[in-house]
Structure formats: structure tokens, C-alpha cells
Short mmCIF file of C-alpha atoms in Angstrom, two decimals:
data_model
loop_
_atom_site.label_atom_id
_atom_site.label_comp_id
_atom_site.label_asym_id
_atom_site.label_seq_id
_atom_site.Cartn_x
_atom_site.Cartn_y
_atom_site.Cartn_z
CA UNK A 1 0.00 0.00 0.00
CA UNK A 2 0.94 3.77 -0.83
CA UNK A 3 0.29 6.13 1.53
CA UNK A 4 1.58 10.01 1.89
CA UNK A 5 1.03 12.21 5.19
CA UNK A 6 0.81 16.11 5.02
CA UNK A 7 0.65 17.98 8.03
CA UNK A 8 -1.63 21.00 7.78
CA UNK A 9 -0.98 23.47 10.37
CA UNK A 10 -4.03 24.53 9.91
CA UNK A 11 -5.12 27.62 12.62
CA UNK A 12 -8.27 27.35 14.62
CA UNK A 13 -10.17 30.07 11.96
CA UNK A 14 -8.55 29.35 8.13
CA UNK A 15 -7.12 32.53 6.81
CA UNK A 16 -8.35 32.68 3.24
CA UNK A 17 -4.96 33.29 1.93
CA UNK A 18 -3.16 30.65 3.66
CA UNK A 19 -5.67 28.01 2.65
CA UNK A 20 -4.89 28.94 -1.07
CA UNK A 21 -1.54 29.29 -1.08
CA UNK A 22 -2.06 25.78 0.42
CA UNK A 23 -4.54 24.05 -2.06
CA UNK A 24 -2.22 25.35 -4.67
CA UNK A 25 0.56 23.64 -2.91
CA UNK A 26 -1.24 20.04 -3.06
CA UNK A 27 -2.55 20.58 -6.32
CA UNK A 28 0.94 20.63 -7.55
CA UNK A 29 2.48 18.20 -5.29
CA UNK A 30 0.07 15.39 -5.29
CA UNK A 31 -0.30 15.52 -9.86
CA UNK A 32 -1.07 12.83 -11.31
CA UNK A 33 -1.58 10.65 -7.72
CA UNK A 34 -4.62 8.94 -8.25
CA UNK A 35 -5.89 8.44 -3.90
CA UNK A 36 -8.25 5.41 -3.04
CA UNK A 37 -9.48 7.01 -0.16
CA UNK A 38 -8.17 10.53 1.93
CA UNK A 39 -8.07 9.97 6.26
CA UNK A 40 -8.11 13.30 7.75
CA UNK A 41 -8.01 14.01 11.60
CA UNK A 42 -10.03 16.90 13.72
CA UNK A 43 -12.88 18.94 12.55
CA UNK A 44 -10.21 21.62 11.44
CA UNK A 45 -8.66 19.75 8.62
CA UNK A 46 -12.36 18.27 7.94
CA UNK A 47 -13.75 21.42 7.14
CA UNK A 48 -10.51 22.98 4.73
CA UNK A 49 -11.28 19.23 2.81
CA UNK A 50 -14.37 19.85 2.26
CA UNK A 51 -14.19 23.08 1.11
CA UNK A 52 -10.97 22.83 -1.27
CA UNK A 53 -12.35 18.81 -2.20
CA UNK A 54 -13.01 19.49 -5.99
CA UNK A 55 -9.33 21.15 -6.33
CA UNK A 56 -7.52 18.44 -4.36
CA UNK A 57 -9.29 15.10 -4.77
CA UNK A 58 -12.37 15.42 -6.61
CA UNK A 59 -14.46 12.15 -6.10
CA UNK A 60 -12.40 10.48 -3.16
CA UNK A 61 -14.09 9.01 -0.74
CA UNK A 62 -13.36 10.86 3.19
CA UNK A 63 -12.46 8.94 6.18
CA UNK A 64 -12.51 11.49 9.59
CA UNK A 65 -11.58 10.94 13.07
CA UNK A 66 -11.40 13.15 16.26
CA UNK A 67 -14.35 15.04 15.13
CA UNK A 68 -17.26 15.50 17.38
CA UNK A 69 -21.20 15.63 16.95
CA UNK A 70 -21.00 18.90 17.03
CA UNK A 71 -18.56 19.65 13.91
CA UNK A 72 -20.22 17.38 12.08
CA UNK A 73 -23.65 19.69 12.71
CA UNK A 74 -21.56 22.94 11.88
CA UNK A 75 -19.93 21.17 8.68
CA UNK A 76 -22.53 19.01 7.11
CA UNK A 77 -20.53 16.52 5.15
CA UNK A 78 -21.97 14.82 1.74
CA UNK A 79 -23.05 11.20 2.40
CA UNK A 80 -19.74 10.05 0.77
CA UNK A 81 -18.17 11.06 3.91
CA UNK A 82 -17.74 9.15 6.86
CA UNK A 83 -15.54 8.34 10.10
CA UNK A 84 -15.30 8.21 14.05
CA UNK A 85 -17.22 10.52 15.64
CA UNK A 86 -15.32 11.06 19.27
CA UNK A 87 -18.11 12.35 22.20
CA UNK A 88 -17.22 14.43 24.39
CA UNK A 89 -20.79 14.38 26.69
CA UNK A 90 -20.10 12.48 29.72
CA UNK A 91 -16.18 13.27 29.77
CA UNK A 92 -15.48 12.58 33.66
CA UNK A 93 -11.85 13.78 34.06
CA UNK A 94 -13.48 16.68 36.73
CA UNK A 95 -15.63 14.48 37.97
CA UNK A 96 -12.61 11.63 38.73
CA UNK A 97 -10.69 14.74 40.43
CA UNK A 98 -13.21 16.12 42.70
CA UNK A 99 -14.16 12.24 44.03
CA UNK A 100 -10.32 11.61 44.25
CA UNK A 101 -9.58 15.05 46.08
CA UNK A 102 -13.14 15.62 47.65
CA UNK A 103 -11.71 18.23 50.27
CA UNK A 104 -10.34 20.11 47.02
CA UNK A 105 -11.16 23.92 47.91
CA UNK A 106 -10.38 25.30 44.39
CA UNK A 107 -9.90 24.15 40.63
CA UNK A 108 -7.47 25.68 38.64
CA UNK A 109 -7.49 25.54 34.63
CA UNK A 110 -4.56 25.73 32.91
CA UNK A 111 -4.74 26.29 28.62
CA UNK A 112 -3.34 27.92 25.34
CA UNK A 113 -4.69 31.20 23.82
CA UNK A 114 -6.25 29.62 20.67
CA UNK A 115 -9.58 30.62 20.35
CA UNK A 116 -9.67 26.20 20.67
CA UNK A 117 -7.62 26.61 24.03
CA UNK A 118 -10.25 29.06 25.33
CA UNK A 119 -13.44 26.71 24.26
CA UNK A 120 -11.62 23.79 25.63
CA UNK A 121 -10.78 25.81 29.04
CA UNK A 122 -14.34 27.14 29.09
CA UNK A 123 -16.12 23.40 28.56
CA UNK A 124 -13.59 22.28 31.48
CA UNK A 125 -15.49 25.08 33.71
CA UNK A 126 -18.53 23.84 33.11
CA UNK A 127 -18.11 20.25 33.97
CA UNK A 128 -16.42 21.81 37.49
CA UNK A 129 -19.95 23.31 38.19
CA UNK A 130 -22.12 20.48 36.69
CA UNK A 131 -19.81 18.17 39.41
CA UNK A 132 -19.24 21.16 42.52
CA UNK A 133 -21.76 24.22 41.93
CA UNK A 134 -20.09 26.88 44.09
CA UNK A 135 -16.22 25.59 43.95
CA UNK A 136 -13.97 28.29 43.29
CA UNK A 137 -12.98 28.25 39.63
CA UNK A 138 -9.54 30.33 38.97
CA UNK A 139 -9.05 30.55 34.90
CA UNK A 140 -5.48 30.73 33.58
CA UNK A 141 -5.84 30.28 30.07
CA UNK A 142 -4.35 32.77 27.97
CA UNK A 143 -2.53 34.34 29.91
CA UNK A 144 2.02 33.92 29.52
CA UNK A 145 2.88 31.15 30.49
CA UNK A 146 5.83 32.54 32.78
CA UNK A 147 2.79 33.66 34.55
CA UNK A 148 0.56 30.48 34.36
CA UNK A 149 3.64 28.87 35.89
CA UNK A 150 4.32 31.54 38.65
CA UNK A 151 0.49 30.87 39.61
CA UNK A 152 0.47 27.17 40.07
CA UNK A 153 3.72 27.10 41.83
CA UNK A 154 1.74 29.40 44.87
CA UNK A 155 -1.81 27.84 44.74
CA UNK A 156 -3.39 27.80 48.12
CA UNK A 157 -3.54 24.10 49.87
CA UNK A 158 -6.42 21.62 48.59
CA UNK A 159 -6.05 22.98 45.31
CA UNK A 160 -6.35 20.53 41.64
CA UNK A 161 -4.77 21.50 38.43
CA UNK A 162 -7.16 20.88 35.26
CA UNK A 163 -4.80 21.31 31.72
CA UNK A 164 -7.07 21.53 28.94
CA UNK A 165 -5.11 22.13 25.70
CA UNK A 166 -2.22 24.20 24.50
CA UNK A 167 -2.69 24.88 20.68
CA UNK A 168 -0.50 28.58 21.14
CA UNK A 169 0.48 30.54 23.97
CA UNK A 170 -0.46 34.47 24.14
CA UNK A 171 1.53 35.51 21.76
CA UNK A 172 0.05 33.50 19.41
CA UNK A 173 3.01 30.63 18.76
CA UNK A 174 2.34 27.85 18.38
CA UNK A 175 2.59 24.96 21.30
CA UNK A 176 3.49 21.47 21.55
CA UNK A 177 0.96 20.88 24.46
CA UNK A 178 2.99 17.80 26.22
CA UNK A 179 5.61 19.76 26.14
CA UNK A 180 3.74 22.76 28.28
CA UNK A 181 1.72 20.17 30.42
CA UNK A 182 5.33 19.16 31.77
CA UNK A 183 6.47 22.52 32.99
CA UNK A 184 2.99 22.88 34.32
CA UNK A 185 2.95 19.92 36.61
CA UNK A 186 6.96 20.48 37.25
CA UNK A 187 6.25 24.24 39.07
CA UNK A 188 2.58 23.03 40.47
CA UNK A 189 2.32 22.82 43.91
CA UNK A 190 -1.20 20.72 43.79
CA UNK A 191 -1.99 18.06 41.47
CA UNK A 192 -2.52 17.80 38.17
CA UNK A 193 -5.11 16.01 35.75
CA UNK A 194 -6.24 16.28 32.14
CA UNK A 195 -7.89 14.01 29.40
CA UNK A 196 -5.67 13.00 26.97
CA UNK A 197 -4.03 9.25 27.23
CA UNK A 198 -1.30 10.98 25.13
CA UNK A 199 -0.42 13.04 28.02
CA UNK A 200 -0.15 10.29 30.48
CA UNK A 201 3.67 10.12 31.58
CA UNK A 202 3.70 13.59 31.46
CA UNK A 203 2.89 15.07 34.81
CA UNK A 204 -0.91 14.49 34.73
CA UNK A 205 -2.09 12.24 37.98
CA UNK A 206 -4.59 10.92 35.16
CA UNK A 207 -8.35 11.33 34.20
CA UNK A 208 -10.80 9.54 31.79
CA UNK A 209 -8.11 9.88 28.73
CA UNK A 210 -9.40 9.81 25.12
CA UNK A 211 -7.61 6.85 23.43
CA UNK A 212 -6.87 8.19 20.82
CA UNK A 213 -5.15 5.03 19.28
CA UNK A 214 -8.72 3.25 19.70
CA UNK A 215 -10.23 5.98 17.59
CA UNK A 216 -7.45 5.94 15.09
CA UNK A 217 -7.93 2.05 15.10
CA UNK A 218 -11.93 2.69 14.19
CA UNK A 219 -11.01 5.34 11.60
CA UNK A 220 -8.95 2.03 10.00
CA UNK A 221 -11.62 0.13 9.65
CA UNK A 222 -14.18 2.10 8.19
CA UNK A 223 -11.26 3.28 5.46
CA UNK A 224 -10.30 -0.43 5.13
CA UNK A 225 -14.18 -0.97 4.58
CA UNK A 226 -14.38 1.62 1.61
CA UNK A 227 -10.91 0.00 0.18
CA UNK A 228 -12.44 -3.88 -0.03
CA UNK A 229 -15.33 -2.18 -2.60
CA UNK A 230 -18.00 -1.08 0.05
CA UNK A 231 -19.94 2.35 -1.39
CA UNK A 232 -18.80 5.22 0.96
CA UNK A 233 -22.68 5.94 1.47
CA UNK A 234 -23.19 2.70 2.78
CA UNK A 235 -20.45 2.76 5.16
CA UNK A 236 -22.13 4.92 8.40
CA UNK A 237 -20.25 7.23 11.17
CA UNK A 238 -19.89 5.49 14.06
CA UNK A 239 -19.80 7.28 17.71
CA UNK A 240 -16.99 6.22 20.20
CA UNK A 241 -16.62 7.35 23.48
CA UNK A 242 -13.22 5.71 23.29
CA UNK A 243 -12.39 6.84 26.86
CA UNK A 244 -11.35 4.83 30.10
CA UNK A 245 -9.93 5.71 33.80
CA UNK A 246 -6.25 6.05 33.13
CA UNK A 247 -3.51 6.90 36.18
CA UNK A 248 0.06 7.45 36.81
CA UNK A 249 1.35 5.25 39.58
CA UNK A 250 4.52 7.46 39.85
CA UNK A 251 2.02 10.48 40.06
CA UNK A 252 -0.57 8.81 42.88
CA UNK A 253 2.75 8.19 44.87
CA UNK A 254 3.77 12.05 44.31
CA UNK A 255 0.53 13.19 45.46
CA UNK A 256 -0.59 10.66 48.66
CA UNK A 257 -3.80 9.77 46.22
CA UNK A 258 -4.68 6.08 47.66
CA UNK A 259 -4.73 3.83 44.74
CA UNK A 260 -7.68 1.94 46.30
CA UNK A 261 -10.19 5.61 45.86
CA UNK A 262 -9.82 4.60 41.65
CA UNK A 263 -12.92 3.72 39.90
CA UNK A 264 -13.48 0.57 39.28
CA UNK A 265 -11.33 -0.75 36.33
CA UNK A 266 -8.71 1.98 35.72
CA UNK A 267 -5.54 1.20 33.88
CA UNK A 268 -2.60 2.04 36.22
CA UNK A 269 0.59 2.88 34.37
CA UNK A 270 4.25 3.27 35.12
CA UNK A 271 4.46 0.93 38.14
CA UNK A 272 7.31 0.17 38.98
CA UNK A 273 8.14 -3.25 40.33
CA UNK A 274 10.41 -4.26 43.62
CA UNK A 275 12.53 -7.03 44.15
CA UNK A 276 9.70 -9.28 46.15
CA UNK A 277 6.95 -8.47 43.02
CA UNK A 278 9.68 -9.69 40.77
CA UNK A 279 11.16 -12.91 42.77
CA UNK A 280 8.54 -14.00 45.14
CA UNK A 281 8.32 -17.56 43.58
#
């Protein structure tokens, strides 16, 4: 099989003259490549496809992942698109905090300054006061992150650390968000927790992550469905939750969090093993 990967770059709103310039860049790199079938991940790269589709790969079937319900809504595909449609209703990461931490006196959110970073921080609010009405919220996105850092590192005690997402800090460059999440949880002085299973060894005690390698493994199969001669029409979006209770041993130990408080069938990474786990036989 022949396969070629382009990363986009695309930002949160397409500027029109970027998204040209790009199209004309495909055009010319991808001549004369006939494509089977085009994967494209988040809602972001969705929408650009579908509006550039009859310059870049007129007729090719579409295969999406990370998108949720409500992109799809906003961008209406054709029925000749399809893919995994990730939820995010019912995302407990807050939730898993606050019953961890219950004598938690304040939630702090930590995120970018992409107009994505701000939703992302905003949604994170919400599920505090869905879970604690009345807790005391303190919002850091978007501001520097010198300052961000400066914050957590003097939080008051009983304090939790939500990181949401890092797409660009406040000057508008771009971020690699692991990267950020690890001086985050480095200078905090309270815990820290966020929903991405790609972030796990990274600082964050844990959450309920998005496996993302479960929705990437769905996205497969429907684009392995179109390839064996199944019409694109035929072949329906499915939903996937594609989240489970995910934790850091080496961060439970940090933090005095009793492994025994975890909800019922968590995945517990990083343990590390003694000498009696190893050679007790």
C-alpha cells in the first residue's frame, strides 16, 4: 500500500490566503496521484477538505476521526463522507478529580490562547460546576505562560490542576501541548489532571483519557471498509466514546492519592516493580 502524510498546520479560523496558497501547494504536489481514499483528523482539517475537495481530490471518498457531533452539525458533510465521531458528553476527568480530592477547595485551569484553548478551558469550567456548583474556579488560560507557571507554583492548599489544551500561547506561537503540560505539573504545587491518554507520563495524575489510538484504530476500519469495494454511502459514522480511567502510579505516589479511591477498572501505568513483586516464587 501507498500512503503520503501532510501535516496542515491549519489555525483554529482558516485565513483565506493561507488556505490557497495551500490548495495550490497540493494541487501541484500530489499531480497525477490517483488516492483510493483521503483519512483526515479533527474537525479543522475536515472542514478545509471539504471546502478545497473538488481542487484536491475530486471524487475520493473521506475517512474522519477526532471530530465531534458537534462539527459534524456545523460542517454538514456529503453522504460520501464518513468516520469516528469522538463524544465528548459524559467526559469525567473533573468528575474523577473532585471524588479523588473531595476536600479540594479550588480548581485551577490551565490552557493555550487559541480561540480552541479558550473553548476547551471554558467546557472544562462547566463540567467543574455540573460536578461542585459553588467551587472556586480560577481561569489561567491565555494568559504567559511565565505567569501560568508563577500561579500554580503558589496555589493555596487543597487545590487541583485541570490542563485543557495548548494549541498557542499568548503571543500567538504555536505549542506542543505535552511539552507545556510538563512545565505545568513540574512548578505546580497541587496536582494535576487532564484528558488526553497521550499526556499520560507527562505530569498528569490521570483522568478519563481519550484513546486516541482506539479511535485511530476505528477510523482504519471504516477506510479499510471503503478499500475492499463497500460504497462510501453505505459505510455509516460510528460514535466512540473511546475513553477509560487512566492513572500514573509514579504520580498517585507524588501526590498521597490512595490507589484503592480509583474507579473501578482503571488502567494504572508506570508501576514500577520491587525485588519481592519480581522474585517472590
Amino acid at each position: 500500500a501507498d500512503y503520503r502524510v501532510d501535516y496542515l498546520d491549519l489555525p483554529d479560523e482558516t485565513a483565506l490566503p493561507y488556505a490557497r496558497r495551500l490548495t495550490d501547494l497540493l494541487v501541484e504536489k500530489y499531480a497525477g496521484h490517483r488516492f483510493d481514499v483521503v483519512v483526515v483528523q479533527r474537525a479543522e482539517a475536515l472542514g478545509y477538505l471539504l471546502e478545497n475537495r473538488q481542487a484536491l481530490f475530486p471524487g475520493v471518498p473521506i475517512v474522519f476521526m477526532d471530530v465531534t457531533p458537534g462539527d459534524l452539525e456545523r460542517l454538514k458533510p456529503p453522504p460520501d463522507v464518513t468516520g469516528a465521531v469522538r463524544t465528548v458528553e459524559g467526559q469525567r476527568t473533573v468528575a474523577l478529580a473532585l471524588d479523588l480530592l473531595p476536600v479540594t477547595r479550588q480548581v485551577v485551569i490551565v490552557g493555550g490562547a487559541s480561540p480552541f484553548d479558550r473553548g476547551a478551558a471554558e467546557f472544562a469550567r462547566g463540567l467543574v460546576e455540573a460536578k461542585a456548583k459553588g467551587l472556586s474556579v480560577l481561569s489561567l488560560d491565555g494568559l504567559p505562560l511565565e505567569e501560568q507557571l508563577r500561579r500554580v507554583a503558589e496555589l493555596p492548599e487543597d487545590s487541583l490542576v485541570i490542563f485543557t489544551s495548548y494549541r498557542a500561547d499568548s503571543l500567538g506561537r504555536s505549542t506542543v501541548a505535552r511539552e507545556i503540560l510538563q512545565l505545568v505539573a513540574r512548578a505546580a504545587n497541587a496536582p494535576t489532571f487532564g484528558a488526553a491518554d497521550t499526556w499520560l507520563g507527562y505530569g498528569i495524575v490521570g483522568g478519563d483519557l481519550y484513546q486516541f489510538d482506539v479511535l485511530a484504530g476505528r477510523t482504519a476500519g471504516l477506510a479499510g471498509r471503503i478499500l475492499k469495494g463497500e460504497p462510501p454511502s453505505s459505510v455509516s459514522p460510528i460514535v466512540e466514546a473511546a475513553s477509560a480511567p487512566m492513572f500514573d502510579w509514579r504520580e498517585l505516589r507524588r501526590w498521597g492519592i490512595d490507589e484503592r479511591r480509583l474507579p473501578a477498572g482503571s488502567i494504572v501505568r508506570f508501576r514500577e516493580t520491587t525485588i519481592w513483586s519480581q522474585y517472590r516464587w
